[in-house]
PDB file of C-alpha atoms in Angstrom:
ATOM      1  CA  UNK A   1       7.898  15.328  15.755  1.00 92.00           C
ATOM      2  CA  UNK A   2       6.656  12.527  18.181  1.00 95.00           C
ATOM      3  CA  UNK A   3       3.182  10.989  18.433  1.00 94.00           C
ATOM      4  CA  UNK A   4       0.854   9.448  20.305  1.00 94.00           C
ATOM      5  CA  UNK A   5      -1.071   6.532  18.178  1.00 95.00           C
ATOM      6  CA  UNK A   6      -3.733   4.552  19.230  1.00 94.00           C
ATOM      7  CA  UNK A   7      -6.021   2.487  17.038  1.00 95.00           C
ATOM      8  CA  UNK A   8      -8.916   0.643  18.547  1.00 95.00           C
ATOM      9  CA  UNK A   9     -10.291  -2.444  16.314  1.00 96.00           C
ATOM     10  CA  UNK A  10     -13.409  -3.637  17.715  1.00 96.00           C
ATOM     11  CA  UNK A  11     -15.851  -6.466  16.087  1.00 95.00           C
ATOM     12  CA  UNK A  12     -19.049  -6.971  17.730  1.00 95.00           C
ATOM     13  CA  UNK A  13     -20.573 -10.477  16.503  1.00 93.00           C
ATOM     14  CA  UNK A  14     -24.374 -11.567  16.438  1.00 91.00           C
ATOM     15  CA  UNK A  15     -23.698 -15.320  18.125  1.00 92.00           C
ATOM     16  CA  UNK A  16     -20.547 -16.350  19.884  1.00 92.00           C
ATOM     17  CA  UNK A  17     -17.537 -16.467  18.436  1.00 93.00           C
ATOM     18  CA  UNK A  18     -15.887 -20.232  19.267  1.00 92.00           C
ATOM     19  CA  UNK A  19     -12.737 -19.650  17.372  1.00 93.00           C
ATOM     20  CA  UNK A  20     -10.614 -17.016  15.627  1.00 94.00           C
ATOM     21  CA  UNK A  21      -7.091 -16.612  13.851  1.00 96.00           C
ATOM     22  CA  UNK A  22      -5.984 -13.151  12.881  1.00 96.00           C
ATOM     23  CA  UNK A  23      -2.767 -11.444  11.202  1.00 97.00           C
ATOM     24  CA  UNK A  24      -2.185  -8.267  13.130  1.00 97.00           C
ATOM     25  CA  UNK A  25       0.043  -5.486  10.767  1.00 97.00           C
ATOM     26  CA  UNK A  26      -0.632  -2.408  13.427  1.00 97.00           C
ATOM     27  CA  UNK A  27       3.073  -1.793  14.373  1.00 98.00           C
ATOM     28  CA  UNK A  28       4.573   0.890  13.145  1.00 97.00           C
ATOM     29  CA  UNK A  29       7.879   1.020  10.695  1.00 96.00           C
ATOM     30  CA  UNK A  30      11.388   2.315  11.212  1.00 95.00           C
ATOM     31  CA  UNK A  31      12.983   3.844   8.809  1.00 92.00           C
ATOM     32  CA  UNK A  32      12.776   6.626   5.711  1.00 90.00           C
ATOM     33  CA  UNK A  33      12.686   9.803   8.111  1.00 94.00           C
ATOM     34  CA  UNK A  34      10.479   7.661  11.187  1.00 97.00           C
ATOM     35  CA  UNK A  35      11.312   5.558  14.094  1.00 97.00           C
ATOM     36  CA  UNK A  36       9.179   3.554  16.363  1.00 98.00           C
ATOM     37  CA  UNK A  37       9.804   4.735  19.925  1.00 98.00           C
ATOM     38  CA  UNK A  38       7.041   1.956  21.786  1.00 98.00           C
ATOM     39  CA  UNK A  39       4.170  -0.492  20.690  1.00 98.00           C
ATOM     40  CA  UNK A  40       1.275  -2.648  22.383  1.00 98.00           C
ATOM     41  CA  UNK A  41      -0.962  -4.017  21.539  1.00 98.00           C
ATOM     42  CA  UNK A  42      -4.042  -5.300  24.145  1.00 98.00           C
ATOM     43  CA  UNK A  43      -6.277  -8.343  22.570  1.00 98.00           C
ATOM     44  CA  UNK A  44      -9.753  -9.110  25.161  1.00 97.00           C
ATOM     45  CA  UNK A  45     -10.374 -12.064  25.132  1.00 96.00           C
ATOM     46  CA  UNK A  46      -6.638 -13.025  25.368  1.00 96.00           C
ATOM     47  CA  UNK A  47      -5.351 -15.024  23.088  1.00 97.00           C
ATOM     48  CA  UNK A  48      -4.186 -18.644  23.777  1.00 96.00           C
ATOM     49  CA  UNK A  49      -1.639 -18.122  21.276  1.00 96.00           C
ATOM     50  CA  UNK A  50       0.541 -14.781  19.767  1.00 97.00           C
ATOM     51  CA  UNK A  51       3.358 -15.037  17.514  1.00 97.00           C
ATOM     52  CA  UNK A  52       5.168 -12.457  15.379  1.00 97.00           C
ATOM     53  CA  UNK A  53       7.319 -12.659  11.875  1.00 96.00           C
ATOM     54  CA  UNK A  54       8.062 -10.458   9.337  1.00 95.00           C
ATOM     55  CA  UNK A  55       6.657 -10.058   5.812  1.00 95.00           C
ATOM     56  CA  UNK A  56       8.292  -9.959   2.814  1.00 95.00           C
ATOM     57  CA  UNK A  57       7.553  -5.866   2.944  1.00 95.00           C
ATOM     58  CA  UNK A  58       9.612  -5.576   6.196  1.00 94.00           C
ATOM     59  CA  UNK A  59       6.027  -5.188   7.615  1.00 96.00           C
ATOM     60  CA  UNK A  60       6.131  -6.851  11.860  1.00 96.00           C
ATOM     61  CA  UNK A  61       2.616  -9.452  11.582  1.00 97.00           C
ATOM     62  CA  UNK A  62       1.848 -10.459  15.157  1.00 98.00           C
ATOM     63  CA  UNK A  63      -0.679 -13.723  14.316  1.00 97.00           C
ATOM     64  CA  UNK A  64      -2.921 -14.674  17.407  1.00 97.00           C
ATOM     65  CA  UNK A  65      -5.272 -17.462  17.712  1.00 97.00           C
ATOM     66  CA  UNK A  66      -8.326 -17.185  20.677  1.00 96.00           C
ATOM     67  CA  UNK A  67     -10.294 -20.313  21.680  1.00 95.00           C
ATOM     68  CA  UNK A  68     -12.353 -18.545  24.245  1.00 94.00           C
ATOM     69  CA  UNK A  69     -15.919 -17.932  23.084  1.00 94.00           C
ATOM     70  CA  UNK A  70     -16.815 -14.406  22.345  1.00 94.00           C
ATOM     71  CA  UNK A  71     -19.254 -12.018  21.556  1.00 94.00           C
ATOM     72  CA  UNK A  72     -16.700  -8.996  21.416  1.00 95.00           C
ATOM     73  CA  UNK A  73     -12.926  -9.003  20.056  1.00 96.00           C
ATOM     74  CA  UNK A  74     -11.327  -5.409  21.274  1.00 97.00           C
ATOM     75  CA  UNK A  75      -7.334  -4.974  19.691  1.00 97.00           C
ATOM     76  CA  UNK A  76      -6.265  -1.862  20.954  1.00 97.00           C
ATOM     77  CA  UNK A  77      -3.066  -0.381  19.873  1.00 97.00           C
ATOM     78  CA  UNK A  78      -1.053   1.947  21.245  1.00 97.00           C
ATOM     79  CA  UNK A  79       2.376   3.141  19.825  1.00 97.00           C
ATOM     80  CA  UNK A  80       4.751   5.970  19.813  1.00 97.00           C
ATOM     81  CA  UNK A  81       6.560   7.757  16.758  1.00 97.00           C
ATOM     82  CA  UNK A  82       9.376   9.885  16.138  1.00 97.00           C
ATOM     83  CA  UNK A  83       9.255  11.323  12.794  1.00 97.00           C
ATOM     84  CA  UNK A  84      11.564  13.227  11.059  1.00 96.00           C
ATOM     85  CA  UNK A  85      11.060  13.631   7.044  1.00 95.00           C
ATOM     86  CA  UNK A  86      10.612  16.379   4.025  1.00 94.00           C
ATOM     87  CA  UNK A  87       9.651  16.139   0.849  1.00 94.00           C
ATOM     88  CA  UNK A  88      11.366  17.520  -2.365  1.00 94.00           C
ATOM     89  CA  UNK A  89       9.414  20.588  -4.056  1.00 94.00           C
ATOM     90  CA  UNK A  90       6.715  19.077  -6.461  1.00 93.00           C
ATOM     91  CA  UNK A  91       7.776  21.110  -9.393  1.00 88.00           C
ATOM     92  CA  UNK A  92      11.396  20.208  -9.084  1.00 91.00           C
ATOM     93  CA  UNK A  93      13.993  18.953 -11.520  1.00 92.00           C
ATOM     94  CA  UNK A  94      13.977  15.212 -11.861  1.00 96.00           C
ATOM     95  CA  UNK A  95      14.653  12.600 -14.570  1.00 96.00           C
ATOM     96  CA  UNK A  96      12.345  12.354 -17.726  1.00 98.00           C
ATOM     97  CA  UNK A  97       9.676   9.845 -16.312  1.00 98.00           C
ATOM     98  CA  UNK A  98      10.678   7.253 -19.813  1.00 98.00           C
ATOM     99  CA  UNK A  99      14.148   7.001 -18.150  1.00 97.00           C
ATOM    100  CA  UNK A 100      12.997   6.151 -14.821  1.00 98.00           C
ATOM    101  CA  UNK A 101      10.606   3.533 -16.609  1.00 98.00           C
ATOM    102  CA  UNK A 102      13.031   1.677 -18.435  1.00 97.00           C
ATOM    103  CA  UNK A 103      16.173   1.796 -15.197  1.00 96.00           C
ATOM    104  CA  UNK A 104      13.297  -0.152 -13.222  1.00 96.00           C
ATOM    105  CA  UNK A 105      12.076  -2.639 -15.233  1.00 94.00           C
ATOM    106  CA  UNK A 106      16.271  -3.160 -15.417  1.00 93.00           C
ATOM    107  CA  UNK A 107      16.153  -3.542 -12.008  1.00 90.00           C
ATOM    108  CA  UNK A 108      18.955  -6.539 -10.599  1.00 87.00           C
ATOM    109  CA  UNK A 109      17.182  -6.874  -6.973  1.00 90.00           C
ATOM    110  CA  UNK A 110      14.583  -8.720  -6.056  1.00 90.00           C
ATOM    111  CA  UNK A 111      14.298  -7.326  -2.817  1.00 91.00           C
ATOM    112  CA  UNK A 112      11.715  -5.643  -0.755  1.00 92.00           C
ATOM    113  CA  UNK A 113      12.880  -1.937  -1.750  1.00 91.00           C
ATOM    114  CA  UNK A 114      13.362  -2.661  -5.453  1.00 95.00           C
ATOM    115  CA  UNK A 115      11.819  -0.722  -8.091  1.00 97.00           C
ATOM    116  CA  UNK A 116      10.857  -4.478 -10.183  1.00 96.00           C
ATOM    117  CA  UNK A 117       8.085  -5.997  -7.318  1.00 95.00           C
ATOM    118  CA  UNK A 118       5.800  -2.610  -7.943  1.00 97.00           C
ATOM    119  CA  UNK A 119       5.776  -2.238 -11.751  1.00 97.00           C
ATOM    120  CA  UNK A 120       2.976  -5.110 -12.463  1.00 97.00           C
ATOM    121  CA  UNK A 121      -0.785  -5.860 -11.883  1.00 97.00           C
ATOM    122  CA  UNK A 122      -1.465  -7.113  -8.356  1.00 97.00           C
ATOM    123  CA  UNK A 123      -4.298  -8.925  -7.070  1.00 96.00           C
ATOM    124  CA  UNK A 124      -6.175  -5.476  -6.023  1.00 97.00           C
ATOM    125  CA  UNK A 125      -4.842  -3.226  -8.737  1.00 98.00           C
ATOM    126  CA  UNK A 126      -5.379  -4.549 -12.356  1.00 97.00           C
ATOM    127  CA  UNK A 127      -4.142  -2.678 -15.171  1.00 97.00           C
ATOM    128  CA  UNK A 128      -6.909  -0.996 -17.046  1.00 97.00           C
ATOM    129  CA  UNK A 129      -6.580   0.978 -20.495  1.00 98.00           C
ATOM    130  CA  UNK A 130      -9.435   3.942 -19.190  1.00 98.00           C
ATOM    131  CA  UNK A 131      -7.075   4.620 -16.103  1.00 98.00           C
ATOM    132  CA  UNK A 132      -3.639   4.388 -17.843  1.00 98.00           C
ATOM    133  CA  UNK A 133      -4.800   7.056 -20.352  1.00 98.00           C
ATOM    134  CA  UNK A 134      -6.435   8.672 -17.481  1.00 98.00           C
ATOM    135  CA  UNK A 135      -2.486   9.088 -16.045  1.00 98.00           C
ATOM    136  CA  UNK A 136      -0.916   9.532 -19.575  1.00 98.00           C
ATOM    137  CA  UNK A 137      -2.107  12.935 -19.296  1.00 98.00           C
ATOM    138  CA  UNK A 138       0.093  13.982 -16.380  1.00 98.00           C
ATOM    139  CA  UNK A 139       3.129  11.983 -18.038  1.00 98.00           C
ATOM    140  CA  UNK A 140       4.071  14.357 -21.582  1.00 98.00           C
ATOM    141  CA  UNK A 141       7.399  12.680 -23.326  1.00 98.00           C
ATOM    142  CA  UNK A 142      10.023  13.565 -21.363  1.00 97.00           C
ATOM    143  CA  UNK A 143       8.099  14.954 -18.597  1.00 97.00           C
ATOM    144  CA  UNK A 144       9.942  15.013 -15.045  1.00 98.00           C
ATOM    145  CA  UNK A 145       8.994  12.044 -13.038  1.00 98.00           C
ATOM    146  CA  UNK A 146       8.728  14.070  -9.783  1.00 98.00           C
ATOM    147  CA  UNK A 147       6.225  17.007 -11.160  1.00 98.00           C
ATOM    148  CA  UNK A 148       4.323  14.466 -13.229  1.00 98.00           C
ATOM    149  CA  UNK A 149       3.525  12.196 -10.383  1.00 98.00           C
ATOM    150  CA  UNK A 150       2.579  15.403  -8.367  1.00 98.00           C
ATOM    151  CA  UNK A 151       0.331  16.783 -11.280  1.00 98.00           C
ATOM    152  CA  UNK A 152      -1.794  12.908 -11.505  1.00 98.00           C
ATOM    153  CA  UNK A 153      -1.764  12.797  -7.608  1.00 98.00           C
ATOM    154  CA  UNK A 154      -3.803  16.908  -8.416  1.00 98.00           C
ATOM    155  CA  UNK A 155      -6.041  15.759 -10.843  1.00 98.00           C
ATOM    156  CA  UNK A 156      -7.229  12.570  -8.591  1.00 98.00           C
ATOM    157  CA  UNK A 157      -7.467  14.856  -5.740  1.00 97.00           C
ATOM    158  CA  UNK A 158     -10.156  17.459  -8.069  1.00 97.00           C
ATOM    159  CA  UNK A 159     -11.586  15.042 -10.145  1.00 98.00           C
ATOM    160  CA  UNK A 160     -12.491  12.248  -7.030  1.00 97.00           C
ATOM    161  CA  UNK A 161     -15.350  13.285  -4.343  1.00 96.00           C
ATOM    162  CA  UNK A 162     -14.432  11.549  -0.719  1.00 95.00           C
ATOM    163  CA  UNK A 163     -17.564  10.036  -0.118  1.00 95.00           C
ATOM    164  CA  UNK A 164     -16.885   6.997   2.763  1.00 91.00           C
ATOM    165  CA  UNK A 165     -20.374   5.432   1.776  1.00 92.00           C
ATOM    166  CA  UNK A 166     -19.533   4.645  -1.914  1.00 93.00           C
ATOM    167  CA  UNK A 167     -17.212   2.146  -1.811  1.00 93.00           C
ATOM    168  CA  UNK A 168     -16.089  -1.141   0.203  1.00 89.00           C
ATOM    169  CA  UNK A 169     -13.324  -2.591   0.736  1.00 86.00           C
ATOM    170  CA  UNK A 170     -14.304  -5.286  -2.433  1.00 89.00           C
ATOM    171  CA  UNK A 171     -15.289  -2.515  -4.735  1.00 94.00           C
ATOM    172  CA  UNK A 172     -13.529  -2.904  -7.828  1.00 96.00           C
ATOM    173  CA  UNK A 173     -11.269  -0.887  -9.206  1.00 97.00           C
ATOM    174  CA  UNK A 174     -12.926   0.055 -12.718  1.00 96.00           C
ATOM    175  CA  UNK A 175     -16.568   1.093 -10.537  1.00 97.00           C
ATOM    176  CA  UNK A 176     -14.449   3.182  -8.289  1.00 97.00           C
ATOM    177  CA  UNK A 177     -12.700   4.916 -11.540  1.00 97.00           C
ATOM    178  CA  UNK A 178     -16.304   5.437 -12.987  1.00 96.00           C
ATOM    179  CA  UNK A 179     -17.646   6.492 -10.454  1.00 95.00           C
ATOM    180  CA  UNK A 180     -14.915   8.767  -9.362  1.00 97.00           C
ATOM    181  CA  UNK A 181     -16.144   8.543  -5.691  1.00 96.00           C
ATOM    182  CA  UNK A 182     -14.476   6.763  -2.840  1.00 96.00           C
ATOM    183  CA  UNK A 183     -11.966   6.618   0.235  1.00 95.00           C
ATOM    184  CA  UNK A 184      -8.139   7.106   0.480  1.00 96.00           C
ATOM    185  CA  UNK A 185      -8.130   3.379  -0.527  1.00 96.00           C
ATOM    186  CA  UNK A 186      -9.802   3.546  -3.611  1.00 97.00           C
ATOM    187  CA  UNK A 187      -7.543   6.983  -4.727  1.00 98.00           C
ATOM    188  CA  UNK A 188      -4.231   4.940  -3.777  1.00 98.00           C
ATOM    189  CA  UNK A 189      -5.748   2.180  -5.850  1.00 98.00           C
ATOM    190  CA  UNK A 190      -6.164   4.385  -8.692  1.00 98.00           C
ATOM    191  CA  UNK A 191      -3.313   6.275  -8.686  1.00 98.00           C
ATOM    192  CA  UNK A 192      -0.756   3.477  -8.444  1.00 98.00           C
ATOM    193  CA  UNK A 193      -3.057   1.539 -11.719  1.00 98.00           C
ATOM    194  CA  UNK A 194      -2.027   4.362 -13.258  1.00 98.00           C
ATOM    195  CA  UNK A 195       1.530   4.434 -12.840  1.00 98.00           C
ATOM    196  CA  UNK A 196       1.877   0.859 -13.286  1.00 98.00           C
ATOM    197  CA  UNK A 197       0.222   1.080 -16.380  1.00 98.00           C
ATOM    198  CA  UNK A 198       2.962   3.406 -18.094  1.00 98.00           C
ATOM    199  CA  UNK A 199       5.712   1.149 -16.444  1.00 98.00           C
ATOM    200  CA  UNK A 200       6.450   3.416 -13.751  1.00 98.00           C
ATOM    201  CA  UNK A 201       6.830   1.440  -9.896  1.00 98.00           C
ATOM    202  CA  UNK A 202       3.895   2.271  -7.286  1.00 98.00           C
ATOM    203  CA  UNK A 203       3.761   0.965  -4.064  1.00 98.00           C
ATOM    204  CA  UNK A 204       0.552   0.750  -1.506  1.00 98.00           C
ATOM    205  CA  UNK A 205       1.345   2.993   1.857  1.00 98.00           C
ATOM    206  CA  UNK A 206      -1.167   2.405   4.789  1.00 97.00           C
ATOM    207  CA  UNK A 207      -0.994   4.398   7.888  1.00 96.00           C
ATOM    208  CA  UNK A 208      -1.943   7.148  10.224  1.00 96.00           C
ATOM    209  CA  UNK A 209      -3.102  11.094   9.804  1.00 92.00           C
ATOM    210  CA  UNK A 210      -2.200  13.780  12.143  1.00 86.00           C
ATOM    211  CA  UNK A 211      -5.718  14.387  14.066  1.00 73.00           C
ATOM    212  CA  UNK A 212      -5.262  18.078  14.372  1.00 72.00           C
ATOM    213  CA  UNK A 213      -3.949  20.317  11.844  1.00 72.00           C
ATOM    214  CA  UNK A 214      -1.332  22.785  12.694  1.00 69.00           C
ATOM    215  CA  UNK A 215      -2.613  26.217  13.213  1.00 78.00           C
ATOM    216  CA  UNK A 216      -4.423  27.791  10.139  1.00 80.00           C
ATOM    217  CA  UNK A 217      -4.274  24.355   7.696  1.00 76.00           C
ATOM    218  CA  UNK A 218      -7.295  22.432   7.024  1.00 74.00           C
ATOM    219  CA  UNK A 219      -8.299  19.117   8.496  1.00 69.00           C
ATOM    220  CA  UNK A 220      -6.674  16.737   5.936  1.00 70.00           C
ATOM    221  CA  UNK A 221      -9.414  13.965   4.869  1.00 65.00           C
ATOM    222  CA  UNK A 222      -9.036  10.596   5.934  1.00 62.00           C
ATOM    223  CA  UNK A 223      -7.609  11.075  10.119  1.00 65.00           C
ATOM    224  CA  UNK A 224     -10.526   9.825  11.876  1.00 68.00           C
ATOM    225  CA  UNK A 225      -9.340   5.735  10.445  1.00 78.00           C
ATOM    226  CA  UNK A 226      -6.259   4.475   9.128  1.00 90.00           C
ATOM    227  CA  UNK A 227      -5.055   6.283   6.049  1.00 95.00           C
ATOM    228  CA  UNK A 228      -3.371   5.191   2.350  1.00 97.00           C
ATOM    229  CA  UNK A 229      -1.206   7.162  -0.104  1.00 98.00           C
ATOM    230  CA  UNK A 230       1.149   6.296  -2.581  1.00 98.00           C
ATOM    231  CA  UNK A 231       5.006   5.827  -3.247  1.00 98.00           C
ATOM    232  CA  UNK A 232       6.247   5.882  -6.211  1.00 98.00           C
ATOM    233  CA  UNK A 233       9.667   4.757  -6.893  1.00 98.00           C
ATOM    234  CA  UNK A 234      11.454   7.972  -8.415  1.00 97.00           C
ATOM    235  CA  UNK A 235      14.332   7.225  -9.920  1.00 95.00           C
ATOM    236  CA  UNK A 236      18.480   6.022  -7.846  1.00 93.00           C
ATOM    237  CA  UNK A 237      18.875   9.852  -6.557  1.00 93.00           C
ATOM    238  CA  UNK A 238      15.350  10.601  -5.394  1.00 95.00           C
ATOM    239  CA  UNK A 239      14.395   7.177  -4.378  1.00 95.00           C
ATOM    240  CA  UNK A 240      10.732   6.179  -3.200  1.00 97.00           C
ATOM    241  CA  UNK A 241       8.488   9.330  -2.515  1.00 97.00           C
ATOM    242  CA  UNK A 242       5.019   9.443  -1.095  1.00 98.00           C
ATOM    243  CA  UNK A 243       2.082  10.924  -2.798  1.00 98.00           C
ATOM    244  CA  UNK A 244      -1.459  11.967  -1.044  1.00 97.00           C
ATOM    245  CA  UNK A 245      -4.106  11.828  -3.438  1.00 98.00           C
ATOM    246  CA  UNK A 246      -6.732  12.103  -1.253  1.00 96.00           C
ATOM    247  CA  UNK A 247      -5.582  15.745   0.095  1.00 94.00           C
ATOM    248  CA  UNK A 248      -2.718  16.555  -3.116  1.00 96.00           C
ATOM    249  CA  UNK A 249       0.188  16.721  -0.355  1.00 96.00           C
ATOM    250  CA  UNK A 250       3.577  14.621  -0.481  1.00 97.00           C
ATOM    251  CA  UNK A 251       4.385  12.795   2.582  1.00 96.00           C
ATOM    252  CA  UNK A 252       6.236  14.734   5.191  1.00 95.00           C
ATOM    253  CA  UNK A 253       5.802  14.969   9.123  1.00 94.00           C
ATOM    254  CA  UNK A 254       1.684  14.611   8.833  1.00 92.00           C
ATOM    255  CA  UNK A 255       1.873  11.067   8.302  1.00 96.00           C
ATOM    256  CA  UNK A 256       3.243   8.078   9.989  1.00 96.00           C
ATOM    257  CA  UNK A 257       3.728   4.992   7.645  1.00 97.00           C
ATOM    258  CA  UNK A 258       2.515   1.391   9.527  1.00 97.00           C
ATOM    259  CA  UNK A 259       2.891  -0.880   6.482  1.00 97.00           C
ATOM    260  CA  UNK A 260       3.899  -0.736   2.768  1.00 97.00           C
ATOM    261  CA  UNK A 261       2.471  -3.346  -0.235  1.00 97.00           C
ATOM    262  CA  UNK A 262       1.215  -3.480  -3.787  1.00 97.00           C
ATOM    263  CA  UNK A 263      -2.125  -3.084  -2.365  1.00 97.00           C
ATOM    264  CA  UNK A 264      -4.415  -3.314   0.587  1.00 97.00           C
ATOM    265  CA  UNK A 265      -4.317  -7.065   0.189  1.00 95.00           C
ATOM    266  CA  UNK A 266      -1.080  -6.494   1.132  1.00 97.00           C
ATOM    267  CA  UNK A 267      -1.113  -4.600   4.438  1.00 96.00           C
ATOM    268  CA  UNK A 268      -4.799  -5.270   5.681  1.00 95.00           C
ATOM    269  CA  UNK A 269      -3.916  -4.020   9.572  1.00 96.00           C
ATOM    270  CA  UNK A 270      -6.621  -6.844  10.860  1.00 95.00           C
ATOM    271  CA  UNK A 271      -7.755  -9.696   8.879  1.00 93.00           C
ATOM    272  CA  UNK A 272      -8.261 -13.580   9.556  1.00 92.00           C
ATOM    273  CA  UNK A 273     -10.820 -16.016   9.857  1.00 91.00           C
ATOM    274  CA  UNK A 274     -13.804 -17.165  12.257  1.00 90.00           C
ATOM    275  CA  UNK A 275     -15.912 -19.626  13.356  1.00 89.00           C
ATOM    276  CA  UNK A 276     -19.242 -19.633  15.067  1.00 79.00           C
ATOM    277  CA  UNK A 277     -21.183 -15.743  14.034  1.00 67.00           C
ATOM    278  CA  UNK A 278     -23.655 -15.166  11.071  1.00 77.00           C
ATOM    279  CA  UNK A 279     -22.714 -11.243  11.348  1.00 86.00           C
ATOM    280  CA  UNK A 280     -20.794  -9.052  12.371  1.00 88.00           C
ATOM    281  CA  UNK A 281     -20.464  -4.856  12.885  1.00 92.00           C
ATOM    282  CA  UNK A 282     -16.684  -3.546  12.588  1.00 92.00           C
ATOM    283  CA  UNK A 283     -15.743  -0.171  14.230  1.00 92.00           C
ATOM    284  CA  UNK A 284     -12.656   1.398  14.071  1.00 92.00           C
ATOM    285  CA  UNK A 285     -11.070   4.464  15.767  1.00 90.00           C
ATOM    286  CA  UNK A 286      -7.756   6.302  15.526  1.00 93.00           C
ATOM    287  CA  UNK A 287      -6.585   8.910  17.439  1.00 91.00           C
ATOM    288  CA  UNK A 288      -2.806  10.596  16.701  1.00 92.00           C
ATOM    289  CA  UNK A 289      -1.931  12.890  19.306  1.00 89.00           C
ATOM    290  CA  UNK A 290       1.333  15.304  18.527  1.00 89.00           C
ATOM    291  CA  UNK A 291       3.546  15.132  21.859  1.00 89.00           C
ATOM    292  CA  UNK A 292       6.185  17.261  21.090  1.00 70.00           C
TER     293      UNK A 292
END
């Protein structure tokens, strides 16, 4: 399938804006079943300055700096995406989830793709005792790694209400588990605490919805903004699959992956700092159009 993606950033400021730096992660990935086809990106004002690297993650960061006093800062990207991908059948055979535990924390690479970066705490995603029991649960000794990831990634889905007004970004991880409200964020968040908490690797996914469903499915939650699941490292023969716990799917052709971390701290698609406003209003809006 091929798509259409455009995400508009726009920050409207109270007072001018006399300076700004910001880290840019909106491109796209190739690679793992998808492959970036085009990308721009528009920045008004224009910046005096753009430069691009890439992130430990394999995740593109464009950096720009603007000197121009502003009242308005519009990034509007636009990319296109092939994707090709399919996920294994949740209730099918895979290794004892204790085996897959103890071949990562083995692991020999340090590398982006290995197991060993995704097993421990990270700045967003502390390792609680209420959430790791929460996840024991799904995890019974000798349990399949594949169908027990699938059967947490359920239970978050039934036992979480989306509710976009009950978190932040800076809402902590144990008042999101109480409260058992929040945003695709706060479920990825929760489920990959979990894992990480039995010694299983979890990695942060942020990216992009299909707007419209295919004929007779539900809207999946989350399309209307820039979306987060869960990958979870799966043993050497299955490799890194995504979970959705926000609509209890695994990642196939719905969803097109822009950046991968152990959090959101990780793969923030705009962040930065600037001088000269007292506040500011942040709007956001995706649109993924299916081409062909």
């Amino acid at each position: 399938m091929i798509y259409d993606v455009r995400h508009v950033t726009t920050y409207a400021y109270e007072s001018p804006v006399n300076f700004a730096r910001c880290a840019l992660r909106l491109q796209p990935r190739s690679g793992d079943g998808q492959e970036l086809i085009s990308h721009t990106v528009d920045i008004r004002p224009r910046p005096a300055d753009r430069t691009a690297r890439q992130d430990f993650f394999g995740t593109r960061i464009e950096n720009i700096l603007i000197e121009t006093a502003h009242r308005t800062l519009r990034i509007d990207s636009r990319s296109r995406v092939s994707v090709s991908r399919s996920a294994p059948d949740r209730a099918a055979q895979s290794r004892p989830w204790e085996s897959v535990r103890d071949v990562a924390i083995e692991a020999k690479s340090l590398g982006p793709a290995s197991p060993i970066g995704y097993v421990f705490a990270s700045p967003l995603v502390p390792v609680q005792q209420p959430v790791t029991a929460y996840a024991s649960a799904s995890f019974p000794p000798g349990g399949g790694i594949l169908a027990s990831a699938a059967d947490l990634m359920r239970r978050i889905r039934t036992d979480f209400k989306y509710d976009p007004k009950a978190t932040v970004i800076s809402t902590p991880l144990n008042e999101v588990f109480e409260k058992r409200h929040g945003v695709c964020q706060d479920f990825a968040h929760v489920m990959i605490a979990g894992l990480r908490g039995l010694g299983l690797p979890a990695a942060y996914v942020s990216g992009y919805l299909r707007t419209i469903p295919p004929p007779g499915k539900e809207r999946l939650q989350g399309a209307d903004a820039t979306h987060a699941w869960v990958s979870v490292w799966c043993g050497e023969a299955l490799g890194w699959i995504g979970f959705d716990p926000t609509n209890d799917i695994l990642i196939e052709n719905d969803h097109i992956v822009l950046a991968v971390g152990r959090d959101f701290s990780d793969v923030s698609p705009v962040d930065g700092v600037i001088v000269g406003s007292r506040r500011q209003k942040l709007n956001v809006a995706v649109d993924v159009i299916l081409v062909e």
